[in-house]
mmCIF file of C-alpha atoms in Angstrom:
data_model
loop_
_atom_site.group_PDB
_atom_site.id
_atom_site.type_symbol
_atom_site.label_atom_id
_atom_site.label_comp_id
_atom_site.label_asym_id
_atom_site.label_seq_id
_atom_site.Cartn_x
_atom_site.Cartn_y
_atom_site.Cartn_z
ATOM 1 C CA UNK A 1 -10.899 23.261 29.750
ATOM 2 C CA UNK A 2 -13.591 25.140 27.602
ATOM 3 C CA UNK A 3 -11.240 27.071 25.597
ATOM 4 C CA UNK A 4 -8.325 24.192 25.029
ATOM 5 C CA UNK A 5 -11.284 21.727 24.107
ATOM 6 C CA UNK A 6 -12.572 24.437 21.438
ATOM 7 C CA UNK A 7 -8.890 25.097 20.150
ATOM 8 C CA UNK A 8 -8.596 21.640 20.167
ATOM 9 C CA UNK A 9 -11.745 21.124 18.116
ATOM 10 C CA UNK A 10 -10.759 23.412 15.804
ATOM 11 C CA UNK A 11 -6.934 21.920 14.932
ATOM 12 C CA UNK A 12 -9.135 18.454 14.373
ATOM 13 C CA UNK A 13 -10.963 20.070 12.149
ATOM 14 C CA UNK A 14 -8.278 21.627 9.647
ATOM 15 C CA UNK A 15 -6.301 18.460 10.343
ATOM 16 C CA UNK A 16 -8.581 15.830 9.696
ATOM 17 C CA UNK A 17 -11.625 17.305 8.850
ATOM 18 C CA UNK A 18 -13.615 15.558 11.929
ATOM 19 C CA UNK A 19 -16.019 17.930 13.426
ATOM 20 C CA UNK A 20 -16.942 17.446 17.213
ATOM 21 C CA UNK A 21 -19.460 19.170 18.768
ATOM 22 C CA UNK A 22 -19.747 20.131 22.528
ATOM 23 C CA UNK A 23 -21.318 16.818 23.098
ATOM 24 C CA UNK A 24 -18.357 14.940 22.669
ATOM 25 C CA UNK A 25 -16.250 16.385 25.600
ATOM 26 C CA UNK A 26 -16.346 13.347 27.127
ATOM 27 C CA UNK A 27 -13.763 11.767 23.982
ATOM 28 C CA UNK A 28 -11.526 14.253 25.132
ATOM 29 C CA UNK A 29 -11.338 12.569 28.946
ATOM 30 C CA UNK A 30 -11.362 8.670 27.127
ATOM 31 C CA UNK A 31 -8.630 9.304 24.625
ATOM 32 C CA UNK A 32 -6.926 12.462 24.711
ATOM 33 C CA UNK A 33 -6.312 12.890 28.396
ATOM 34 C CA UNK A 34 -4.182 9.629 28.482
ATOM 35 C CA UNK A 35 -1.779 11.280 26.124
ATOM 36 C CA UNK A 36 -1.160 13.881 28.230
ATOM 37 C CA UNK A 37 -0.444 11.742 31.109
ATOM 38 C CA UNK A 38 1.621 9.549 28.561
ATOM 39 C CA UNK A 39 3.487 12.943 27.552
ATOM 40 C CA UNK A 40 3.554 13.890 31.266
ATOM 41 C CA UNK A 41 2.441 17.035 30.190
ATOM 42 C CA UNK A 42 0.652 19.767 32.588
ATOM 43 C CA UNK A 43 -3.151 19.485 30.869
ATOM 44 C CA UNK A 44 -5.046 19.757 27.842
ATOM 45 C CA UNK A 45 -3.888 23.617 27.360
ATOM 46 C CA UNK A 46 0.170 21.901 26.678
ATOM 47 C CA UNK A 47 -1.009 19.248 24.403
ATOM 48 C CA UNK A 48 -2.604 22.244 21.879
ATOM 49 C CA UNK A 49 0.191 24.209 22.109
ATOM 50 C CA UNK A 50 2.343 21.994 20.641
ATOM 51 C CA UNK A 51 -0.050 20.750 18.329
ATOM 52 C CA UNK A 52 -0.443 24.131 16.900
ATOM 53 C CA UNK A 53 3.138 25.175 16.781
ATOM 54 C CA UNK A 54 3.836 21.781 15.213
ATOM 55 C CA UNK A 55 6.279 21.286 17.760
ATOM 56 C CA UNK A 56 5.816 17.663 17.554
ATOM 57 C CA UNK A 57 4.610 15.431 14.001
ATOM 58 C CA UNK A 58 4.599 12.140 16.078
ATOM 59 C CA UNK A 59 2.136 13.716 19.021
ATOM 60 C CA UNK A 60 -0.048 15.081 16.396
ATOM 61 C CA UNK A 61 -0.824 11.674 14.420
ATOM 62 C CA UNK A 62 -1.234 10.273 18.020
ATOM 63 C CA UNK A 63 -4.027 12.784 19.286
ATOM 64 C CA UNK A 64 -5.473 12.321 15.210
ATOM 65 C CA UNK A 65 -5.835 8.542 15.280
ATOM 66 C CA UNK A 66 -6.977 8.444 19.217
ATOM 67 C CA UNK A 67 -9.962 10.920 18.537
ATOM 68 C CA UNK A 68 -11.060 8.830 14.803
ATOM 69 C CA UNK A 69 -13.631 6.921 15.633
ATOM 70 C CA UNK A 70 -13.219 3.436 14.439
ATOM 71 C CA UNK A 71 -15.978 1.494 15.251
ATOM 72 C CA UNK A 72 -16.544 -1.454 12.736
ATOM 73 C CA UNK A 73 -17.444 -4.915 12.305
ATOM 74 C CA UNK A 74 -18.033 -7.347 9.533
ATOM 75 C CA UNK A 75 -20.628 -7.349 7.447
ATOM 76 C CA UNK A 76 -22.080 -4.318 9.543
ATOM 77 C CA UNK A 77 -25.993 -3.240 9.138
ATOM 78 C CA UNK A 78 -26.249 -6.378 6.232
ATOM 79 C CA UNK A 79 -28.633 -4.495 3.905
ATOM 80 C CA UNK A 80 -25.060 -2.682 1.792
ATOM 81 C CA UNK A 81 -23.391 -6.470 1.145
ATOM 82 C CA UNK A 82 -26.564 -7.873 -0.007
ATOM 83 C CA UNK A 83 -26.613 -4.760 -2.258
ATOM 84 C CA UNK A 84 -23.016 -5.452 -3.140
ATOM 85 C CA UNK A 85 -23.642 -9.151 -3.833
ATOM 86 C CA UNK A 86 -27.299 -9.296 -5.530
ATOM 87 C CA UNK A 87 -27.371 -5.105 -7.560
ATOM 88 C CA UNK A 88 -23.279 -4.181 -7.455
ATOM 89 C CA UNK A 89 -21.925 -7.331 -8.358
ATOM 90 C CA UNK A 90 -24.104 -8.991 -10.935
ATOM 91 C CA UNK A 91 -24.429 -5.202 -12.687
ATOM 92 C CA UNK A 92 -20.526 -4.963 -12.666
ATOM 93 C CA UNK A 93 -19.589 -9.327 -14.135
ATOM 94 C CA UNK A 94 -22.289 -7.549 -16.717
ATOM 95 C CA UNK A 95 -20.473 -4.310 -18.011
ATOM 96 C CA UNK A 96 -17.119 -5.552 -17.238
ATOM 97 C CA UNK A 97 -17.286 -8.726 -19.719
ATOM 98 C CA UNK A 98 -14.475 -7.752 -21.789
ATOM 99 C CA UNK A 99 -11.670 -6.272 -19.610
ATOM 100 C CA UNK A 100 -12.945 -8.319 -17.011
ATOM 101 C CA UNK A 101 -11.691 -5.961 -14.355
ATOM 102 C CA UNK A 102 -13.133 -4.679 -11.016
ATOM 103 C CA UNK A 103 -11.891 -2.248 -8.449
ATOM 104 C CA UNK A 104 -13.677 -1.419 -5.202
ATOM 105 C CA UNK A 105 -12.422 0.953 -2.683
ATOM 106 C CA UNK A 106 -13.221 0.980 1.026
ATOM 107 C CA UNK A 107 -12.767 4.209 1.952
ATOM 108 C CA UNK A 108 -12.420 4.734 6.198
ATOM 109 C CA UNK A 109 -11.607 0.925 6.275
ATOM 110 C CA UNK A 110 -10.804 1.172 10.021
ATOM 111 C CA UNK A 111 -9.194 -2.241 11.076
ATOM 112 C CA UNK A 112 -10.057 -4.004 7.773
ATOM 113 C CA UNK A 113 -13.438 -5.561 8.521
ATOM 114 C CA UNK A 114 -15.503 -4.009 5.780
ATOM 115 C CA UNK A 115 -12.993 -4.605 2.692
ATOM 116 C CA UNK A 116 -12.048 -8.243 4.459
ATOM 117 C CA UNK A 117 -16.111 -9.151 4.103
ATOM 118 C CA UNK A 118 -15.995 -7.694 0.370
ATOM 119 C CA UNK A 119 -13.013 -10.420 -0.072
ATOM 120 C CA UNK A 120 -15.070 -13.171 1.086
ATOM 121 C CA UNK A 121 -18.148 -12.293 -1.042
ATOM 122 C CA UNK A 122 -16.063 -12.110 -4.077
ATOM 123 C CA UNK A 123 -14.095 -15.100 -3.202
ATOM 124 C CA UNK A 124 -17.852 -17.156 -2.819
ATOM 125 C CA UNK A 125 -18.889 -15.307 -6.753
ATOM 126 C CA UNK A 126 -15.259 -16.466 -8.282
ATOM 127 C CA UNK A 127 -16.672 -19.192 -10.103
ATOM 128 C CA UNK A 128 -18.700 -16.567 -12.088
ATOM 129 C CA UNK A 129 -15.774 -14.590 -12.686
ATOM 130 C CA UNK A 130 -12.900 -16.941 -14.158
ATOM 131 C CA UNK A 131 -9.573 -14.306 -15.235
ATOM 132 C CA UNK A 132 -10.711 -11.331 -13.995
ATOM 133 C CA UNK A 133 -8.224 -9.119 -12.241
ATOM 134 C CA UNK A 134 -9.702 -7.550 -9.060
ATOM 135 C CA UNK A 135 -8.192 -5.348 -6.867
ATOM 136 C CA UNK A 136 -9.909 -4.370 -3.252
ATOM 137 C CA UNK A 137 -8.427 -0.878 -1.883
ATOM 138 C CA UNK A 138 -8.426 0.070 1.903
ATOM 139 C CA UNK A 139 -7.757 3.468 3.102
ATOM 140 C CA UNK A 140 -7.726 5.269 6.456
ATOM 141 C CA UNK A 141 -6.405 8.344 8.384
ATOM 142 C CA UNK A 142 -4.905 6.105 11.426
ATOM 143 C CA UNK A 143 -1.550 3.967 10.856
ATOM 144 C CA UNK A 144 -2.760 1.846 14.160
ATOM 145 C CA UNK A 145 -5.995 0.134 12.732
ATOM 146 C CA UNK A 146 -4.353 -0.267 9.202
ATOM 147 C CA UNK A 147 -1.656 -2.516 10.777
ATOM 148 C CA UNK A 148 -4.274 -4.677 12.501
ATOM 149 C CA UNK A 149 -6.147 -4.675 8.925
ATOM 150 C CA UNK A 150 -3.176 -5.867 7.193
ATOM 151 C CA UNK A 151 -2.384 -8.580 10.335
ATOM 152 C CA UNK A 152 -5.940 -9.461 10.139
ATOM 153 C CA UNK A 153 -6.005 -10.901 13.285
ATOM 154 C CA UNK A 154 -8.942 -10.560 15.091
ATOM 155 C CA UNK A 155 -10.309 -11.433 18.731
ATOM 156 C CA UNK A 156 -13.563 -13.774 19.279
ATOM 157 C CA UNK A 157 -15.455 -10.961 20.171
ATOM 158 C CA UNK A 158 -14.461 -9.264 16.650
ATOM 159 C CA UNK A 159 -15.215 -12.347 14.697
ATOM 160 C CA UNK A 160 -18.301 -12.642 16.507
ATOM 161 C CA UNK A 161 -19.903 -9.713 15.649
ATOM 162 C CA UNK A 162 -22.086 -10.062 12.392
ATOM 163 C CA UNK A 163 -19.230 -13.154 10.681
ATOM 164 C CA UNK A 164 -21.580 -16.693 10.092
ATOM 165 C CA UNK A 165 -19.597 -19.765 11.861
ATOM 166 C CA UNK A 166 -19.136 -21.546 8.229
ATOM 167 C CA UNK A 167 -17.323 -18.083 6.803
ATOM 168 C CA UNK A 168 -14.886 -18.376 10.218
ATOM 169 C CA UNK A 169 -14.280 -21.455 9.677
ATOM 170 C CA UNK A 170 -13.812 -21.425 6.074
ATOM 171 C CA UNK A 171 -11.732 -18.042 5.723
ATOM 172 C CA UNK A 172 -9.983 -17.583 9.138
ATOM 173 C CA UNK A 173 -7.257 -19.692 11.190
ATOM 174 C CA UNK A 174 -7.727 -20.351 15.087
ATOM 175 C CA UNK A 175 -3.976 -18.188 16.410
ATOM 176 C CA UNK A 176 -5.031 -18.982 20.425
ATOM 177 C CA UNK A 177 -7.853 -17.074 21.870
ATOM 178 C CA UNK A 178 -7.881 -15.537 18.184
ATOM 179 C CA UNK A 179 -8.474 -15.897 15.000
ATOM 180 C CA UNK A 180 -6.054 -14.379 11.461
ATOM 181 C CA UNK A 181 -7.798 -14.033 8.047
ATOM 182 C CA UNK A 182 -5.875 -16.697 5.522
ATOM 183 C CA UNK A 183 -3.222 -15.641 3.832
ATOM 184 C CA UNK A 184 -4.817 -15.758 0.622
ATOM 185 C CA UNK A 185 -8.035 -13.619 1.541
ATOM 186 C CA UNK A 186 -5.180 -11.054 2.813
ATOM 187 C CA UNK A 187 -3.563 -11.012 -0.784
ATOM 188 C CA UNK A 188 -6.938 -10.049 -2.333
ATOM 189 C CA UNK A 189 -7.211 -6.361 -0.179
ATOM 190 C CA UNK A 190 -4.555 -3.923 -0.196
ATOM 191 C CA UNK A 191 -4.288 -1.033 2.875
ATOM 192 C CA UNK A 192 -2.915 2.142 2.298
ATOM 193 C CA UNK A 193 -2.494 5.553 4.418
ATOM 194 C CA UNK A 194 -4.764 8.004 3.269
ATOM 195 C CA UNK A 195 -6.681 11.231 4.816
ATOM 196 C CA UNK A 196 -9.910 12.014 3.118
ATOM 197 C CA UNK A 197 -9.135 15.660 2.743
ATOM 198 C CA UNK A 198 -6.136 14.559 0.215
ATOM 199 C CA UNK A 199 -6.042 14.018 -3.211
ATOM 200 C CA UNK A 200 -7.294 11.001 -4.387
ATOM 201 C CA UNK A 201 -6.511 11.132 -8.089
ATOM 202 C CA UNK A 202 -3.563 8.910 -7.539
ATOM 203 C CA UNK A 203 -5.749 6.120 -6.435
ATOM 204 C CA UNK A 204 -6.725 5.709 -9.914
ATOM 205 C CA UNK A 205 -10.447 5.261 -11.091
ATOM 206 C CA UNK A 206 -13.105 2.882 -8.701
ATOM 207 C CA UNK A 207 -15.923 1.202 -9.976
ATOM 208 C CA UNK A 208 -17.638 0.484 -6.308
ATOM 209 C CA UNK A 209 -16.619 2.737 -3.664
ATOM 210 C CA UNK A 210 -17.475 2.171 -0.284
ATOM 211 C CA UNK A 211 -17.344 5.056 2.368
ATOM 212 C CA UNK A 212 -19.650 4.194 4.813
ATOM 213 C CA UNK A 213 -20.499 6.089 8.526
ATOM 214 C CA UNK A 214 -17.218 8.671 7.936
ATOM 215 C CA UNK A 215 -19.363 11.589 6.444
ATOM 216 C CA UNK A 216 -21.584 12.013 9.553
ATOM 217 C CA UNK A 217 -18.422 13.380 11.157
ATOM 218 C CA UNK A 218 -17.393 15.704 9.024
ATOM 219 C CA UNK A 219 -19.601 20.033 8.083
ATOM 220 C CA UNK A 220 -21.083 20.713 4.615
ATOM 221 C CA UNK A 221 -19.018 22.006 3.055
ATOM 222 C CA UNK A 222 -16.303 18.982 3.132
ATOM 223 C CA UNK A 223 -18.843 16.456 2.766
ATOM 224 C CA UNK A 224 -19.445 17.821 -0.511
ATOM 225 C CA UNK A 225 -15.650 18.501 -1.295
ATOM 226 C CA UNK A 226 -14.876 15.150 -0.057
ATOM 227 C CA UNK A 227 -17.623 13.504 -2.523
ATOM 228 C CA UNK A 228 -16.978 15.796 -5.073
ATOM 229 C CA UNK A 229 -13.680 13.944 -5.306
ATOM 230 C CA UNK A 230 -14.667 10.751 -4.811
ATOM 231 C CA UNK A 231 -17.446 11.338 -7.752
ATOM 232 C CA UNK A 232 -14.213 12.091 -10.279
ATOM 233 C CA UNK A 233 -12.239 8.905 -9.546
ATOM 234 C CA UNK A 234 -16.021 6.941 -9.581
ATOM 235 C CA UNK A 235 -16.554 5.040 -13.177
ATOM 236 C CA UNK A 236 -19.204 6.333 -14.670
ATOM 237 C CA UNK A 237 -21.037 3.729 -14.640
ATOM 238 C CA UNK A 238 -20.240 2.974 -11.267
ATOM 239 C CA UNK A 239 -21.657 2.619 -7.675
ATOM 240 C CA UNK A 240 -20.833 4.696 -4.437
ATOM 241 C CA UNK A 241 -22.479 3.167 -0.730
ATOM 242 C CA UNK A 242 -22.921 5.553 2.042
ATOM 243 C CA UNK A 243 -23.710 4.076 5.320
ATOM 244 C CA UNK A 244 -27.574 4.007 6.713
ATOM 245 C CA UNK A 245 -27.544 7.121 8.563
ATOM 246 C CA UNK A 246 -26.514 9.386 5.662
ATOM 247 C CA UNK A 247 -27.962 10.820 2.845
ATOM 248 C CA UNK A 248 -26.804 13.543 -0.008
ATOM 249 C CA UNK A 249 -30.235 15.946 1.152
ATOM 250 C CA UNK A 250 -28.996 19.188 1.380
ATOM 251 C CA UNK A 251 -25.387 18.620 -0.205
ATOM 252 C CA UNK A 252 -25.187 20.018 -4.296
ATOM 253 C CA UNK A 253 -23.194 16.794 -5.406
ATOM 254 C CA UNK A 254 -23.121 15.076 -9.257
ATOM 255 C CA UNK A 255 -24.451 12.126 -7.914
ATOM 256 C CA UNK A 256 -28.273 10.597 -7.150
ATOM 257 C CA UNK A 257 -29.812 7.904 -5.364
ATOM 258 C CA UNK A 258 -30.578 4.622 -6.961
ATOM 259 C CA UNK A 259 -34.554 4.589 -7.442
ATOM 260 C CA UNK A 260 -34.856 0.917 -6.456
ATOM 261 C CA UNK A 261 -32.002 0.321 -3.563
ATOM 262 C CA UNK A 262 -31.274 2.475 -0.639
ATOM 263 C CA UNK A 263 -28.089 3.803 -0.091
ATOM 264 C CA UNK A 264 -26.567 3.368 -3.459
ATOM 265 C CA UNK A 265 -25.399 6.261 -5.397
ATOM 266 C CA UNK A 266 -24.624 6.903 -9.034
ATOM 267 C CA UNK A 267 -22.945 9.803 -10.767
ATOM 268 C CA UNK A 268 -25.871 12.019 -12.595
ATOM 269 C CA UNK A 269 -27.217 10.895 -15.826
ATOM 270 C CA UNK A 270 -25.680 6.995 -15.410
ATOM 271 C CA UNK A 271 -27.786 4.564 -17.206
ATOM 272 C CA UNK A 272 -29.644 2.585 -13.956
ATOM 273 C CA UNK A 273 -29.051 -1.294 -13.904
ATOM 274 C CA UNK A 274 -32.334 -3.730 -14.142
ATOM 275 C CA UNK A 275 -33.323 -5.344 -11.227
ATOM 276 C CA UNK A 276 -31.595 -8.785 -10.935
ATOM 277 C CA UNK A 277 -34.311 -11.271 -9.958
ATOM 278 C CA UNK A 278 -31.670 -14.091 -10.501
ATOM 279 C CA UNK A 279 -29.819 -13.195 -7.318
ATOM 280 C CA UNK A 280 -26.483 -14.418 -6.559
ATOM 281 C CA UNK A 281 -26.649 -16.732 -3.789
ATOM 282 C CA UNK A 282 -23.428 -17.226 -1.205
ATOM 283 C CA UNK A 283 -22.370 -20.883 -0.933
ATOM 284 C CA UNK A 284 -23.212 -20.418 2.682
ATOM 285 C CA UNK A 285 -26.169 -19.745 4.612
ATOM 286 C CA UNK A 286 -27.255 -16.069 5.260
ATOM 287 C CA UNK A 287 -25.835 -14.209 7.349
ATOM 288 C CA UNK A 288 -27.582 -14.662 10.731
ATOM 289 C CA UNK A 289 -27.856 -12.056 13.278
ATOM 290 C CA UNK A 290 -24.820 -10.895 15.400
ATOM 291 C CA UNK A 291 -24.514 -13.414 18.368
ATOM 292 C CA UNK A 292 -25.991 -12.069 21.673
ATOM 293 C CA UNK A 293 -23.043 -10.987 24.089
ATOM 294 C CA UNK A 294 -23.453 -13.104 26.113
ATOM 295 C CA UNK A 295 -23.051 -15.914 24.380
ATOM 296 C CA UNK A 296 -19.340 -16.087 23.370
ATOM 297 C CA UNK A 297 -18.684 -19.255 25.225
ATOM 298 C CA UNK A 298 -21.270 -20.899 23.270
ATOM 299 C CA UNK A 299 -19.955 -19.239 20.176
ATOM 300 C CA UNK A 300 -16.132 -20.781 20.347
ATOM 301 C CA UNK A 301 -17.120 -23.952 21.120
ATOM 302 C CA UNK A 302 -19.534 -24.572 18.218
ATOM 303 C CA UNK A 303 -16.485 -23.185 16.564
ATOM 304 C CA UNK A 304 -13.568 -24.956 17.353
ATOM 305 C CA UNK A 305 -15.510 -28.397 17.574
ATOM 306 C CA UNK A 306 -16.471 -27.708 13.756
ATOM 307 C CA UNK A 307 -12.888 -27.206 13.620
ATOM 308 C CA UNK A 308 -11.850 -30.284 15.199
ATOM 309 C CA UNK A 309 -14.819 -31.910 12.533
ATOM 310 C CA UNK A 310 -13.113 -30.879 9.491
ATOM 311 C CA UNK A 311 -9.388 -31.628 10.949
ATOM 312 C CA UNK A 312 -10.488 -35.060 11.488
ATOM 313 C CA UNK A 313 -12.532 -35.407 7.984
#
């Protein structure tokens, strides 16, 4: 098991880029091992021969996509959308005055939750932003979670999970014991394939980039390739979020911290935006604090009988 689990490690790693240390064995047993009992293959040592002859394009994304970790939720650890709403945004409506154009990639977008919350903070600023042409950009490795992303359809649990009841309610429709995005927040993000070790010149340039909790996975040496590239399709005036957990200490990149706001980055010598006492305010409460699990019951029934409310009204 040792040696397939290293040789598997290591076709991950030129594949994808995702580094997995010893630690992580147990991923292996979750997701990998049901493959090879899908594939009715004889063990782990099968399943990396054939990924390393190529034998088999199909099994490969499969084993790629069941070992990415995709663990999101909307408007996950707060602090970056209150960036994006009150030092991003009002910096951006400011430089952009005359083409009136923004572009924001979410980079690692997993099933959609991160560009989707982006949407609905831009949707509650549209007043301030009459004609302007925006385009939200979604990108991940997996094929699976972009499908759900583009369905945007997501379970109460999902919905749950860091999304205020008056944003539900206002941006998502009730589908059964689930709840779909409107159509017209789905128009405003676009989803794409895309592994981070490509090219990303044909993206075009970004003046926000998210790519949040992705670069913990990945050595050195491609954290710095990886935002070497994303620096060159970055505006130069523009802003890069990395999630809480990562920094650039120890990485020779073009880019440096903001001096005022955690976890924003700027490309070297950018001019830095004033502080923005006059805030942009959502139309809707803050953001409260993910519901406790065991409260979901709770949860859909406030829901749906606000529902019911506005029906009626």
């Amino acid at each position: 098991m040792s040696q397939a689990f290293d040789a598997l490690c290591d076709y991950l790693r030129r594949s994808s880029g995702l580094v997995m240390e010893q630690s992580k064995k147990y991923l292996v047993e979750s997701r990998v091992m049901p493959i090879v009992r899908r594939e009715k293959l004889s063990g782990l040592d099968e399943l990396v021969l054939i990924l390393q002859k190529n034998q088999s394009p199909k099994l490969a994304k499969d084993v790629i996509e069941a070992m990415t970790i995709n663990e999101t939720y909307f408007f996950r650890d707060k602090s970056p959308f209150d960036q994006f709403r009150n030092v991003m945004l009002p910096a951006m409506i400011a430089k952009r005055q005359n083409e009136k154009r923004l572009r924001i990639w979410s980079a690692a977008a997993s099933t959609g939750q991160e560009a989707y919350s982006l949407a609905m903070i831009l949707d509650e600023n549209a007043a301030r932003m009459p004609g302007w042409k925006i385009e939200i950009l979604g990108t991940d490795l997996s094929d699976q979670v972009l499908d759900k992303a583009r369905k945007g359809i997501y379970s109460q649990f999902e919905v749950q999970r860091g999304l205020p009841t008056p944003m539900l309610l206002r941006n998502f429709n009730q589908i059964g014991d689930s709840w779909q995005i409107s159509e017209a927040m789905r128009s405003k993000v676009q989803f794409r394939q895309m592994n981070l070790l490509a090219d990303y010149t044909a993206l075009g340039r970004f003046d926000i980039i998210f790519c949040r909790n992705v670069l913990i996975y990945f050595d050195a040496a491609r954290k710095m390739d990886i935002l070497g590239r994303m620096t060159r399709v970055l505006a130069p005036d523009g802003f890069l979020t990395l999630g809480a957990s990562e920094s650039l200490i120890g990485l020779k990149t073009d880019l440096v911290g903001h001096p005022e706001h955690r976890g924003i980055f700027m490309r070297n010598g950018a001019p830095v935006p004033a502080s923005s006492e006059n805030k942009f305010a959502p139309r809707a409460a803050p953001a409260p604090s993910p519901a406790p699990a065991t409260l979901p019951t709770s949860f859909a029934a406030s829901a749906m009988q606000a529902a019911r409310m506005r029906t009626a009204g």
